[in-house]
Short mmCIF file of C-alpha atoms in Angstrom, two decimals:
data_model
loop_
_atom_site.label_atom_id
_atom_site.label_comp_id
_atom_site.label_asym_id
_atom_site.label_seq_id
_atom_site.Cartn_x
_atom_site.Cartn_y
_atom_site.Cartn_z
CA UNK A 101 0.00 0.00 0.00
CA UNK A 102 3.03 2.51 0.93
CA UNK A 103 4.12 2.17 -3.07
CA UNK A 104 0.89 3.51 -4.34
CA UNK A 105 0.52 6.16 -1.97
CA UNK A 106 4.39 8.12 -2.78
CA UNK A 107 3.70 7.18 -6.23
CA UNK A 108 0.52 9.04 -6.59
CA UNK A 109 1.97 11.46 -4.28
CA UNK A 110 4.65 12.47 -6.52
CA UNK A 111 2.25 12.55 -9.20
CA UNK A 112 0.41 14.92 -7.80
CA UNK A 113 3.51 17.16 -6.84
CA UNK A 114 4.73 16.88 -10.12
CA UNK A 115 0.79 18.27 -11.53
CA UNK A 116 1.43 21.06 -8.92
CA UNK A 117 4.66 21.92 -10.07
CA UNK A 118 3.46 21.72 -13.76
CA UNK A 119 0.53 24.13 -12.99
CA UNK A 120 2.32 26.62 -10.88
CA UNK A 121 4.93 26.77 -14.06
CA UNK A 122 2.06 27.38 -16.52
CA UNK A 123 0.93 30.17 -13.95
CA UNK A 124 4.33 31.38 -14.19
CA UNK A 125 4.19 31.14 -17.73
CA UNK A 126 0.62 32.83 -18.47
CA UNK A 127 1.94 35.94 -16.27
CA UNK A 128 5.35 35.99 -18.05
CA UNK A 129 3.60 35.61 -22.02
CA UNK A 130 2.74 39.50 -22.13
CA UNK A 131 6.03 40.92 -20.74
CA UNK A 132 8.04 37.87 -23.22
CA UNK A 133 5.17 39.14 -26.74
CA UNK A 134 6.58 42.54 -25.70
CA UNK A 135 10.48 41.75 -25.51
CA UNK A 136 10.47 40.42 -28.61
CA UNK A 137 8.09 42.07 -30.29
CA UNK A 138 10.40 45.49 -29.32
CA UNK A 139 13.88 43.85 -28.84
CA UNK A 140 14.91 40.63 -30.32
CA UNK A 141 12.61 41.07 -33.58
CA UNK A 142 14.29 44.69 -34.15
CA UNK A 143 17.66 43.24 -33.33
CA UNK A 144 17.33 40.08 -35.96
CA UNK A 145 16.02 42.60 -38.69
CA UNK A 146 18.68 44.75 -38.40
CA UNK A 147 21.05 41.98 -38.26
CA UNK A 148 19.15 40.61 -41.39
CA UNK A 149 19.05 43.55 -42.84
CA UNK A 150 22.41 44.35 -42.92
CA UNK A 151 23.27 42.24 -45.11
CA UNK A 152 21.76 43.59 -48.18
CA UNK A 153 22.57 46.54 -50.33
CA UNK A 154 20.78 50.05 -50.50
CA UNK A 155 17.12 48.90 -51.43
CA UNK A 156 17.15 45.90 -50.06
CA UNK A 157 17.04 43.79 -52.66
CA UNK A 158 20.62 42.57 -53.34
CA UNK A 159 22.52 40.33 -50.94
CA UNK A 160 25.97 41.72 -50.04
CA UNK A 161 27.14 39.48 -47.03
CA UNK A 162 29.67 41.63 -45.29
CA UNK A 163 30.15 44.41 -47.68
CA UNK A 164 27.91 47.02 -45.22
CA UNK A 165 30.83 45.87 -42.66
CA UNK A 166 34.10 46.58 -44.48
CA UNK A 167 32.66 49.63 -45.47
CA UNK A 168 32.16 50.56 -42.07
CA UNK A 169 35.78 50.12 -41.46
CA UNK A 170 37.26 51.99 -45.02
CA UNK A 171 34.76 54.53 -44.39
CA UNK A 172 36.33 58.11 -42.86
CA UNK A 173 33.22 59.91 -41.45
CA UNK A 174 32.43 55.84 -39.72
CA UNK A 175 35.88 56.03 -38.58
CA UNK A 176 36.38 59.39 -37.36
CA UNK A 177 32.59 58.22 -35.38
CA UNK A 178 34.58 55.19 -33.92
CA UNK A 179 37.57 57.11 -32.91
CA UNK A 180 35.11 60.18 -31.41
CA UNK A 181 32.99 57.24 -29.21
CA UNK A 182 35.93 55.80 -28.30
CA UNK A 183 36.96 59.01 -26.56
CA UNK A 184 33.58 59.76 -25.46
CA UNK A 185 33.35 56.36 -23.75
CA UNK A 186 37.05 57.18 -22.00
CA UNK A 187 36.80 60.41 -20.74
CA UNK A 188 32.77 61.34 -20.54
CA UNK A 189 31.91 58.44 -17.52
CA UNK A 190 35.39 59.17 -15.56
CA UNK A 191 35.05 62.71 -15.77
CA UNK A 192 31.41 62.59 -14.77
CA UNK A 193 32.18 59.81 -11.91
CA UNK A 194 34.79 61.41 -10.50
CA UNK A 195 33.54 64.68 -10.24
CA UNK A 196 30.47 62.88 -8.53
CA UNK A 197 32.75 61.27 -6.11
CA UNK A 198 34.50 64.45 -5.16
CA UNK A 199 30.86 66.48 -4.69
CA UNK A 200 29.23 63.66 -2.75
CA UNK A 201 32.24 63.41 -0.68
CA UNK A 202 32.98 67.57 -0.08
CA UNK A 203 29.34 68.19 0.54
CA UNK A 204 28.79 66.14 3.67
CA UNK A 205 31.02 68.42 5.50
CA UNK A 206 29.57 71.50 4.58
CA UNK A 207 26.16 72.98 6.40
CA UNK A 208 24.39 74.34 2.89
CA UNK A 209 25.51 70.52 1.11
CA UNK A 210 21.73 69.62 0.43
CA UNK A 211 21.28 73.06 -1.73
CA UNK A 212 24.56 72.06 -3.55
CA UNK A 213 23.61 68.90 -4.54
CA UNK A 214 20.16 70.15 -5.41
CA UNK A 215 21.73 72.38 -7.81
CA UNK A 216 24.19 69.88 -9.02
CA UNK A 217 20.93 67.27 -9.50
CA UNK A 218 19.00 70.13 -11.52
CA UNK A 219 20.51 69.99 -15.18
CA UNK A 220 19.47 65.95 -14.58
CA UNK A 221 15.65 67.74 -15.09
CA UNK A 222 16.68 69.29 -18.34
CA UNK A 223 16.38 67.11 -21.64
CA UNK A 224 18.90 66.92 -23.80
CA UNK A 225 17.76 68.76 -26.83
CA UNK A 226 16.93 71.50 -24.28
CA UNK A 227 20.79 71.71 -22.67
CA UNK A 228 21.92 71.22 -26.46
CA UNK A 229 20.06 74.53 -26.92
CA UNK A 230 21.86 76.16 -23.92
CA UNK A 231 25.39 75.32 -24.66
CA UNK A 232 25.01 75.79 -28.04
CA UNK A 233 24.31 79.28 -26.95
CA UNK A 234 27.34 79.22 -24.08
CA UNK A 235 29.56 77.76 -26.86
CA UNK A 236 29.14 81.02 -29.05
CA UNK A 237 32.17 82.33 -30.52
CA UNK A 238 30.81 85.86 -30.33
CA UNK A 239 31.76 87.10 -26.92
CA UNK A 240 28.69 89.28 -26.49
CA UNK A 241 26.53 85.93 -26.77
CA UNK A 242 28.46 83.46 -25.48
CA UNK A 243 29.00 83.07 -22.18
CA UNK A 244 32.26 81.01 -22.36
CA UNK A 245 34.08 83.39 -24.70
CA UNK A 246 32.54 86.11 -22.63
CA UNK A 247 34.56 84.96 -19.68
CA UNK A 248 37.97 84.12 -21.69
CA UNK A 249 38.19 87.26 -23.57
CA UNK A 250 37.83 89.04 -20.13
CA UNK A 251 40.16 87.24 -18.51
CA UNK A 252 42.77 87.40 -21.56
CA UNK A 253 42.49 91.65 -21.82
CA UNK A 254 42.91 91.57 -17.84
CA UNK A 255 46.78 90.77 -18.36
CA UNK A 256 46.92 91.51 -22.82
CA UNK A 257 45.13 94.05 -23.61
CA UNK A 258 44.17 94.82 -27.30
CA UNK A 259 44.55 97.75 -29.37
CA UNK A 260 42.21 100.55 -29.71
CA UNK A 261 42.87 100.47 -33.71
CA UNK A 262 43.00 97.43 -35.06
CA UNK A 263 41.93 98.73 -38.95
CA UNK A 264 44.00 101.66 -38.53
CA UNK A 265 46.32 102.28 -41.84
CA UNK A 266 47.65 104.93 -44.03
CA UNK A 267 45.99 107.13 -46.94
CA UNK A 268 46.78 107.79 -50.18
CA UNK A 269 49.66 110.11 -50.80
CA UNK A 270 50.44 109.04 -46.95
CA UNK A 271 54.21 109.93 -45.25
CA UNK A 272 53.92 106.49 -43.78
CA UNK A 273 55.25 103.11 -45.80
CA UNK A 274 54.42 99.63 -44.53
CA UNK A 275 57.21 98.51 -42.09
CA UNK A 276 56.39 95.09 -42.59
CA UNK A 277 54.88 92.78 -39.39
CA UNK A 278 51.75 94.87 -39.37
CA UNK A 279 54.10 98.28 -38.61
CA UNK A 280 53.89 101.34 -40.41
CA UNK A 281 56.89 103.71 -40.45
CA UNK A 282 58.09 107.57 -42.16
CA UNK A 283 59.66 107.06 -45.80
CA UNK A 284 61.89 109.55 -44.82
CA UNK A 285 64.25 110.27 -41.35
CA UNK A 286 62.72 113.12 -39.21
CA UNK A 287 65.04 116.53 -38.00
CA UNK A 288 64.95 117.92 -34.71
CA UNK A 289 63.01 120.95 -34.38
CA UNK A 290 60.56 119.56 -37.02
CA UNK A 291 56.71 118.66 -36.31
CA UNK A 292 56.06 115.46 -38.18
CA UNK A 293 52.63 114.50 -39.41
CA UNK A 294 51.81 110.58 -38.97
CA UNK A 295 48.06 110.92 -40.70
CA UNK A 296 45.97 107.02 -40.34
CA UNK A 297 42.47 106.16 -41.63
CA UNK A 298 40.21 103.04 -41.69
CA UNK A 299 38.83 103.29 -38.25
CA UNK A 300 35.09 103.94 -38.23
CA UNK A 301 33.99 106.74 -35.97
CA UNK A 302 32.08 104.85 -34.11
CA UNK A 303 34.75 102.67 -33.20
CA UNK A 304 36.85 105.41 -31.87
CA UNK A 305 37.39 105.21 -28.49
CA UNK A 306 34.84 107.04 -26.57
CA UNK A 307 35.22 110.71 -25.51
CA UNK A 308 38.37 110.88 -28.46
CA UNK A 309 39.78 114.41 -28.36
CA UNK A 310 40.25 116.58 -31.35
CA UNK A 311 43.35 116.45 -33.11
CA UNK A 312 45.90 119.05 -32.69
CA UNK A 313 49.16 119.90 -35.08
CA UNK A 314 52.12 119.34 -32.64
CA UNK A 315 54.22 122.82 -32.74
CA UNK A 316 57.71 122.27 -33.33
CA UNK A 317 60.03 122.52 -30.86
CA UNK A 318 63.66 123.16 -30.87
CA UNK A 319 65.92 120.31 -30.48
CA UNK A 320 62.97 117.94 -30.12
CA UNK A 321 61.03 115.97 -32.53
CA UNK A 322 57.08 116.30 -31.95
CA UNK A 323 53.90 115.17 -34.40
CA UNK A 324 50.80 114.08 -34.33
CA UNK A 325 48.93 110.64 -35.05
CA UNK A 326 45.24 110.97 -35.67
CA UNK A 327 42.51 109.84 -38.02
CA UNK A 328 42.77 111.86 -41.33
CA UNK A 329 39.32 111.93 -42.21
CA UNK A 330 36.39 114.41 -41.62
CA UNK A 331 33.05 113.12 -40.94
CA UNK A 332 30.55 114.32 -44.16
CA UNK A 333 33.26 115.15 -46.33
CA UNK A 334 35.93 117.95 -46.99
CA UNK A 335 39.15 118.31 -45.91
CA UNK A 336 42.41 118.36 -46.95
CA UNK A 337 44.68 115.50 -47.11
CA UNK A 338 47.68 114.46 -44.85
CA UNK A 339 47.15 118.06 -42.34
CA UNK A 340 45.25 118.09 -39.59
CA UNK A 341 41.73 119.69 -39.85
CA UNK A 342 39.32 121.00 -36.97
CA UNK A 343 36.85 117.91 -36.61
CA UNK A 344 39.41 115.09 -37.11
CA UNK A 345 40.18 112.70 -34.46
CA UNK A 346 43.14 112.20 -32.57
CA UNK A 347 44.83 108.57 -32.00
CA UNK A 348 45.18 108.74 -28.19
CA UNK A 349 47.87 106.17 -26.78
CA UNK A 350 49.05 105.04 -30.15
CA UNK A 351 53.15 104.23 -29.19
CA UNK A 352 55.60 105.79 -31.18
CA UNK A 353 59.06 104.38 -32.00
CA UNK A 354 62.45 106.11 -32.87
CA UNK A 355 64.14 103.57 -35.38
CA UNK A 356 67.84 104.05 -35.89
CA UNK A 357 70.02 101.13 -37.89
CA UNK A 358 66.95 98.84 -36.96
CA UNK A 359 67.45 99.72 -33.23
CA UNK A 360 64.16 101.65 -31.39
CA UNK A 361 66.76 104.57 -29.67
CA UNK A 362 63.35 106.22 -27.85
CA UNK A 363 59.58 105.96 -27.73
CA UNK A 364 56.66 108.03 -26.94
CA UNK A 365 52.77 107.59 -26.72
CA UNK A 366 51.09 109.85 -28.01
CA UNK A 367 48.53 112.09 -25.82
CA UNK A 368 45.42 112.71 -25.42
CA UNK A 369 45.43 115.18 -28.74
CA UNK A 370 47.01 113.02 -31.17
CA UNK A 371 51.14 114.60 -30.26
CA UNK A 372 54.21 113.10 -29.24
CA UNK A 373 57.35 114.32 -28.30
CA UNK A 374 60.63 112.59 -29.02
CA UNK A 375 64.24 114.23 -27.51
CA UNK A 376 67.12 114.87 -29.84
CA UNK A 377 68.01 111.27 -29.37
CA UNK A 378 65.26 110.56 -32.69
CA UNK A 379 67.33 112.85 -34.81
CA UNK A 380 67.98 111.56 -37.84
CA UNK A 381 65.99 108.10 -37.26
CA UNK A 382 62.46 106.83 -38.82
CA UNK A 383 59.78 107.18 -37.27
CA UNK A 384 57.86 103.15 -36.51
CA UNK A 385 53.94 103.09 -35.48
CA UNK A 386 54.71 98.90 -34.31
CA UNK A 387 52.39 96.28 -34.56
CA UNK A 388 50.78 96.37 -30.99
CA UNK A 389 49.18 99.76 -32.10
CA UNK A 390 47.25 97.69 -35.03
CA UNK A 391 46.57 94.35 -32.89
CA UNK A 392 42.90 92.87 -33.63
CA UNK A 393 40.79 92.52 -30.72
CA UNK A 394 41.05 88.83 -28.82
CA UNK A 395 38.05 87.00 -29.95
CA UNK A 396 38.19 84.07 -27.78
CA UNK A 397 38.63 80.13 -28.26
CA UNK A 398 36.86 78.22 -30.83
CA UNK A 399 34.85 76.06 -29.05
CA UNK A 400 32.54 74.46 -31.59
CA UNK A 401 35.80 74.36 -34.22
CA UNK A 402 37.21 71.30 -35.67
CA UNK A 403 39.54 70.83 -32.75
CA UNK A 404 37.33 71.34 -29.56
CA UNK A 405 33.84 70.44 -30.84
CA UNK A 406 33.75 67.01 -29.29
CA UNK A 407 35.55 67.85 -25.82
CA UNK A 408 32.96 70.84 -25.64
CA UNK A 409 30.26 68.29 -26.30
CA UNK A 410 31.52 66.23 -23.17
CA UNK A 411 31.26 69.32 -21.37
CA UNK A 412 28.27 69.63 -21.83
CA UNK A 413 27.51 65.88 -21.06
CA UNK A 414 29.52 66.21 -17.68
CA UNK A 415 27.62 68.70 -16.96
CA UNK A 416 23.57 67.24 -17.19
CA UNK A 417 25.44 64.03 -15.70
CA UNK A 418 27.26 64.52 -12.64
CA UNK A 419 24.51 65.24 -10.81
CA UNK A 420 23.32 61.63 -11.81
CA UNK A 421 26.77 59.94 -9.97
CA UNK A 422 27.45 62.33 -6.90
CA UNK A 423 23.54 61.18 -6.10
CA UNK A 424 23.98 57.46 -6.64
CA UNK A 425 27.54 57.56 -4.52
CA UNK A 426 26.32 60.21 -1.91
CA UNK A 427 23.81 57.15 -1.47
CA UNK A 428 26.50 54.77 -0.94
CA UNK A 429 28.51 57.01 0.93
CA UNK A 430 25.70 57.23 3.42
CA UNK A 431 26.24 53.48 3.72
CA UNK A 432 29.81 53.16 4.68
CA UNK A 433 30.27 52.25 8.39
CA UNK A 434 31.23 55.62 10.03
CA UNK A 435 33.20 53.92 13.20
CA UNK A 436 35.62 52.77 10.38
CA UNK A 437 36.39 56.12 9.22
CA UNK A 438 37.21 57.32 12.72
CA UNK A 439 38.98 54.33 13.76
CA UNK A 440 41.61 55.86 11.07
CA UNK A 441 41.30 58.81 11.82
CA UNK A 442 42.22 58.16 15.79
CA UNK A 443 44.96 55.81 14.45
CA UNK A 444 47.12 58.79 12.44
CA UNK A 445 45.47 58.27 8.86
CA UNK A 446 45.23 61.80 7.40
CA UNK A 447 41.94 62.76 5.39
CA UNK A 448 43.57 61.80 1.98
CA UNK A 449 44.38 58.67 3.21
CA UNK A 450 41.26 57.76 4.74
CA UNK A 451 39.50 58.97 1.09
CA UNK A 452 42.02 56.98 -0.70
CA UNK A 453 42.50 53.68 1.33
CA UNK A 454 39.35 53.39 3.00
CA UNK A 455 36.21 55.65 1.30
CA UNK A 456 37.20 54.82 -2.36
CA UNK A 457 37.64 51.12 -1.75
CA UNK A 458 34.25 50.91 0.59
CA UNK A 459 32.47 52.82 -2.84
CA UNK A 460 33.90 50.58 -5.43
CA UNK A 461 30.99 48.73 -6.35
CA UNK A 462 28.82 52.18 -6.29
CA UNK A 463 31.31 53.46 -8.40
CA UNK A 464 31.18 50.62 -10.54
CA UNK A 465 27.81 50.79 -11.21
CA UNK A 466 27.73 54.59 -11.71
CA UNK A 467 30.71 54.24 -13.89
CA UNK A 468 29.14 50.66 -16.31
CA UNK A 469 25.53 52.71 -16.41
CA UNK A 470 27.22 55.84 -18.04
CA UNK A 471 29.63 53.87 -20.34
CA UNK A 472 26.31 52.55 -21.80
CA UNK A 473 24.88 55.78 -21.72
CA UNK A 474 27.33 57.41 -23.92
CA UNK A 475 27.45 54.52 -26.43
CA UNK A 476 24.06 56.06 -27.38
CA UNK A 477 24.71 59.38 -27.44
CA UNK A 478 23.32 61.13 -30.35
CA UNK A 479 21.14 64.61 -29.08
CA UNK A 480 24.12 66.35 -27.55
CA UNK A 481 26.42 66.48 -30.66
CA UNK A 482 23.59 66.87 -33.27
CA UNK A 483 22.28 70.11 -31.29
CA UNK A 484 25.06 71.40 -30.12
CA UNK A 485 28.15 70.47 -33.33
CA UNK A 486 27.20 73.06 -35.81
CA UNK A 487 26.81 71.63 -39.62
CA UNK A 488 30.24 72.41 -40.94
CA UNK A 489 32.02 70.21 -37.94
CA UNK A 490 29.58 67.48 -37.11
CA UNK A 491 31.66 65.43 -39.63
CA UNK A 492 34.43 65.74 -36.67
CA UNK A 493 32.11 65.61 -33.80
CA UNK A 494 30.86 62.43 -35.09
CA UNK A 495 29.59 59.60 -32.69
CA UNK A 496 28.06 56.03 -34.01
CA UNK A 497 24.31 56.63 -32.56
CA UNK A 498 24.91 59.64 -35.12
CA UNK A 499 26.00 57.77 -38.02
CA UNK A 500 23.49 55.68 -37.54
CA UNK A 501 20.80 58.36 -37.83
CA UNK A 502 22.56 60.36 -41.09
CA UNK A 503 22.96 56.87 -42.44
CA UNK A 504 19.59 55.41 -42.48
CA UNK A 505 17.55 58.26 -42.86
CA UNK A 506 17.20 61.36 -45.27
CA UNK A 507 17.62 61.71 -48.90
CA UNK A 508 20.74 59.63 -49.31
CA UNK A 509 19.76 57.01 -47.06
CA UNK A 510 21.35 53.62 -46.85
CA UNK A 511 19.63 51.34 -44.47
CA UNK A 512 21.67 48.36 -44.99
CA UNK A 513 24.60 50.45 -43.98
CA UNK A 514 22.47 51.59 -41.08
CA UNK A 515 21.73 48.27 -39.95
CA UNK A 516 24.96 47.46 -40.04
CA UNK A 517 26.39 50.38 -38.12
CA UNK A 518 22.92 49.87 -35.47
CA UNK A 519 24.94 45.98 -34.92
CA UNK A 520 28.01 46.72 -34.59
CA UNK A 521 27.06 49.75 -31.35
CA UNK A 522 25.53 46.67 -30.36
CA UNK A 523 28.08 44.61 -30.51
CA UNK A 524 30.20 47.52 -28.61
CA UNK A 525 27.62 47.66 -25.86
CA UNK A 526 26.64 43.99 -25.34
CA UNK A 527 30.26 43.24 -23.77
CA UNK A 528 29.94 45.90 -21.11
CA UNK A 529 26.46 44.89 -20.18
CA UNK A 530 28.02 41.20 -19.73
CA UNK A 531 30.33 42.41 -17.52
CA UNK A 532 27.38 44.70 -15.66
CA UNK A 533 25.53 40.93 -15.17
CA UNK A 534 28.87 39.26 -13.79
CA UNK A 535 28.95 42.14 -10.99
CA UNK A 536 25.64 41.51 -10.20
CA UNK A 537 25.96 38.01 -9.74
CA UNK A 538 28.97 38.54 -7.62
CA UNK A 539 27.20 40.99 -5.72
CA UNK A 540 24.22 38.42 -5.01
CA UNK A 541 26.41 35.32 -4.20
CA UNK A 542 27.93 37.03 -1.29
#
């Protein structure tokens, strides 16, 4: 009798066990329809897909691939994502790390970190937008050129009159190097005319003086620099008349056997003065008078589009990683911190030996979910890289999107650009699974 009874006992453990799997099954259907309705059916099309020319209708096996690789715009996209994916989640990370850890010893580190968190609110297109704007190259727009100009005419400051030059007919020859000086050497006792044009009048320098003709003086060599040109008309040519403007602060130079033997600056009327040490020399306007204005740093050029771009990315995403590792922070046993602290360990130690290690898999995490992130990137650099560089701010997730769609669109090269990001990202996300199992089995 005891054979029949575990017999029909199992049997009816093993009709339990079949029906709580079909349970399991009937609740997992709609979530499975979904997955590969929106992720493996995509993925094997594309895959599929890439293997066939332009319309679709010719095989071409690997073609779409070695043209990804003999390509130059795919390329320069490989090289830009490789950089993104190096320096984008470090810098991002550790400037997390360092927030998280500064603002827990600081009384007003809640408002920081709110402010920090905030650009996390803002969607891409819409930060695109603002440092497109910060990124300006026109200092009285953009905020970034704004601030390096200033700083750069703090300690170099630029001349007053950069399209200064000389007239027809004009006493003053080009120098060569941007100076202008006399065709002729100047006498003591002689008042020497140095007549310019090209700067507007309303580029003068505001409040400019009048002009005055320096008097000769005996023994000395005087003149006058100014703007040879009356506003409306009239005038004479090369001689100072009533309404024209004088060149205050233009720097006059003395040459003598191509050695500058004195220099003056000419005052607030346009004259100069020179001892009797200029006798006999040329006279030299230099360079510096005629210097164009600082204009800043090309930030969206060829060179500095992509780092900008990261900028920018850093900037929406550290927020993200000085929450997530503030969170872990808040974790890490506090008696261990003191405990090296009463033992001799000095703050950098106790960041570096004992913080940083406690964080790793935080950091980790932070640091595998933004390396995935960036992979993907596409809204950042097609807002923000203007159309005559996005060819050098290139990333794959844009490729993709200039390759499969528009007027010249090639979607088997698409497809085949859309697998191989994949390919990129799958191995990091393997490695993201490992650390979770590792996590788990402890």
């Amino acid at each position: 009798m005891a054979a029949p009874a575990t017999a029909a006992a199992a049997k009816g453990r093993s009709a339990e066990t079949r029906r709580r799997r079909l349970v399991a099954a009937a609740f997992l259907l709609p979530a499975l329809v979904l997955l590969g309705a929106l992720v493996v059916h995509p993925i094997g099309y594309s895959l599929y897909r890439s293997l066939f020319d332009r319309a679709g209708s010719g095989f071409v096996g690997a073609d779409n691939y070695r043209e990804i690789l003999s390509d130059g715009t795919i390329r320069t996209a490989l090289t830009n994502t490789a950089v993104w994916v190096v320096l984008a989640p470090t810098t991002a990370t550790a400037l997390g790390l360092i927030f998280a850890v500064l603002t827990e010893r600081v009384r007003w580190g809640t408002a920081f970190k709110l402010l920090v968190f905030m650009p996390m609110a803002i969607s891409m297109l819409a930060a695109g937008i603002i440092f497109r704007l910060v990124y300006d190259h026109d200092p009285d727009r953009g905020i970034a050129n704004a601030v390096w100009v200033g700083v750069h005419d703090t300690f170099a400051e630029s001349s007053a009159y950069p399209k200064a030059r000389p007239g027809r007919d004009s006493p003053l020859v080009d120098a060569g190097g941007g100076a202008f000086a006399t065709r002729d050497p100047v006498r003591a006792g002689t008042a020497v005319l140095l007549p310019l044009v090209g700067v507007a009048p309303g580029a003068l320098p505001a409040g400019a003086a009048v002009a005055e003709a320096a008097a000769p003086a005996p023994g000395k060599v005087t003149g006058t620099v100014w703007q040879d040109f009356t506003r409306g008309g009239g005038g004479r040519t090369n001689a100072v008349d009533p309404t024209e403007s004088a060149l205050a602060g233009m720097r006059v130079e003395a040459v003598r056997d191509g050695r500058v033997v004195e220099a003056a600056t000419a005052r607030a009327d346009g004259t100069f003065t020179l001892s009797a040490k200029a006798d006999g020399a040329q006279l030299r306007l230099p360079a510096s008078n005629f210097q164009e204005a600082y204009a800043g740093v090309q930030w969206l050029g060829p060179a500095l589009v992509t780092p900008a771009v990261i900028g920018a990315y850093v900037w929406m995403w550290a927020g993200f990683a000085m929450v997530l590792i503030g969170a872990g922070l808040a974790a890490v046993p506090r008696e261990l911190l003191e405990a090296a602290r009463v033992d001799g360990a000095t703050e950098w130690q106790v960041f570096r030996r004992i913080t940083v290690p406690m964080l790793a898999p935080v950091l980790a995490v932070v640091l595998v979910t933004l390396v995935i992130n960036v992979m993907k990137v596409f809204d950042l650099v097609f807002v923000i890289a203007p159309g005559a560089v996005q060819d050098d701010a290139n990333v794959l997730a844009l490729q993709l999107y200039r390759t499969s769609f528009g007027t010249d669109a090639d979607p088997g090269l698409g497809s085949a650009i859309a697998v191989l990001l994949l390919v990129l990202v799958v191995p990091v996300m393997l490695v993201n699974i490992r650390r979770l199992r590792k996590e788990r089995s402890r």
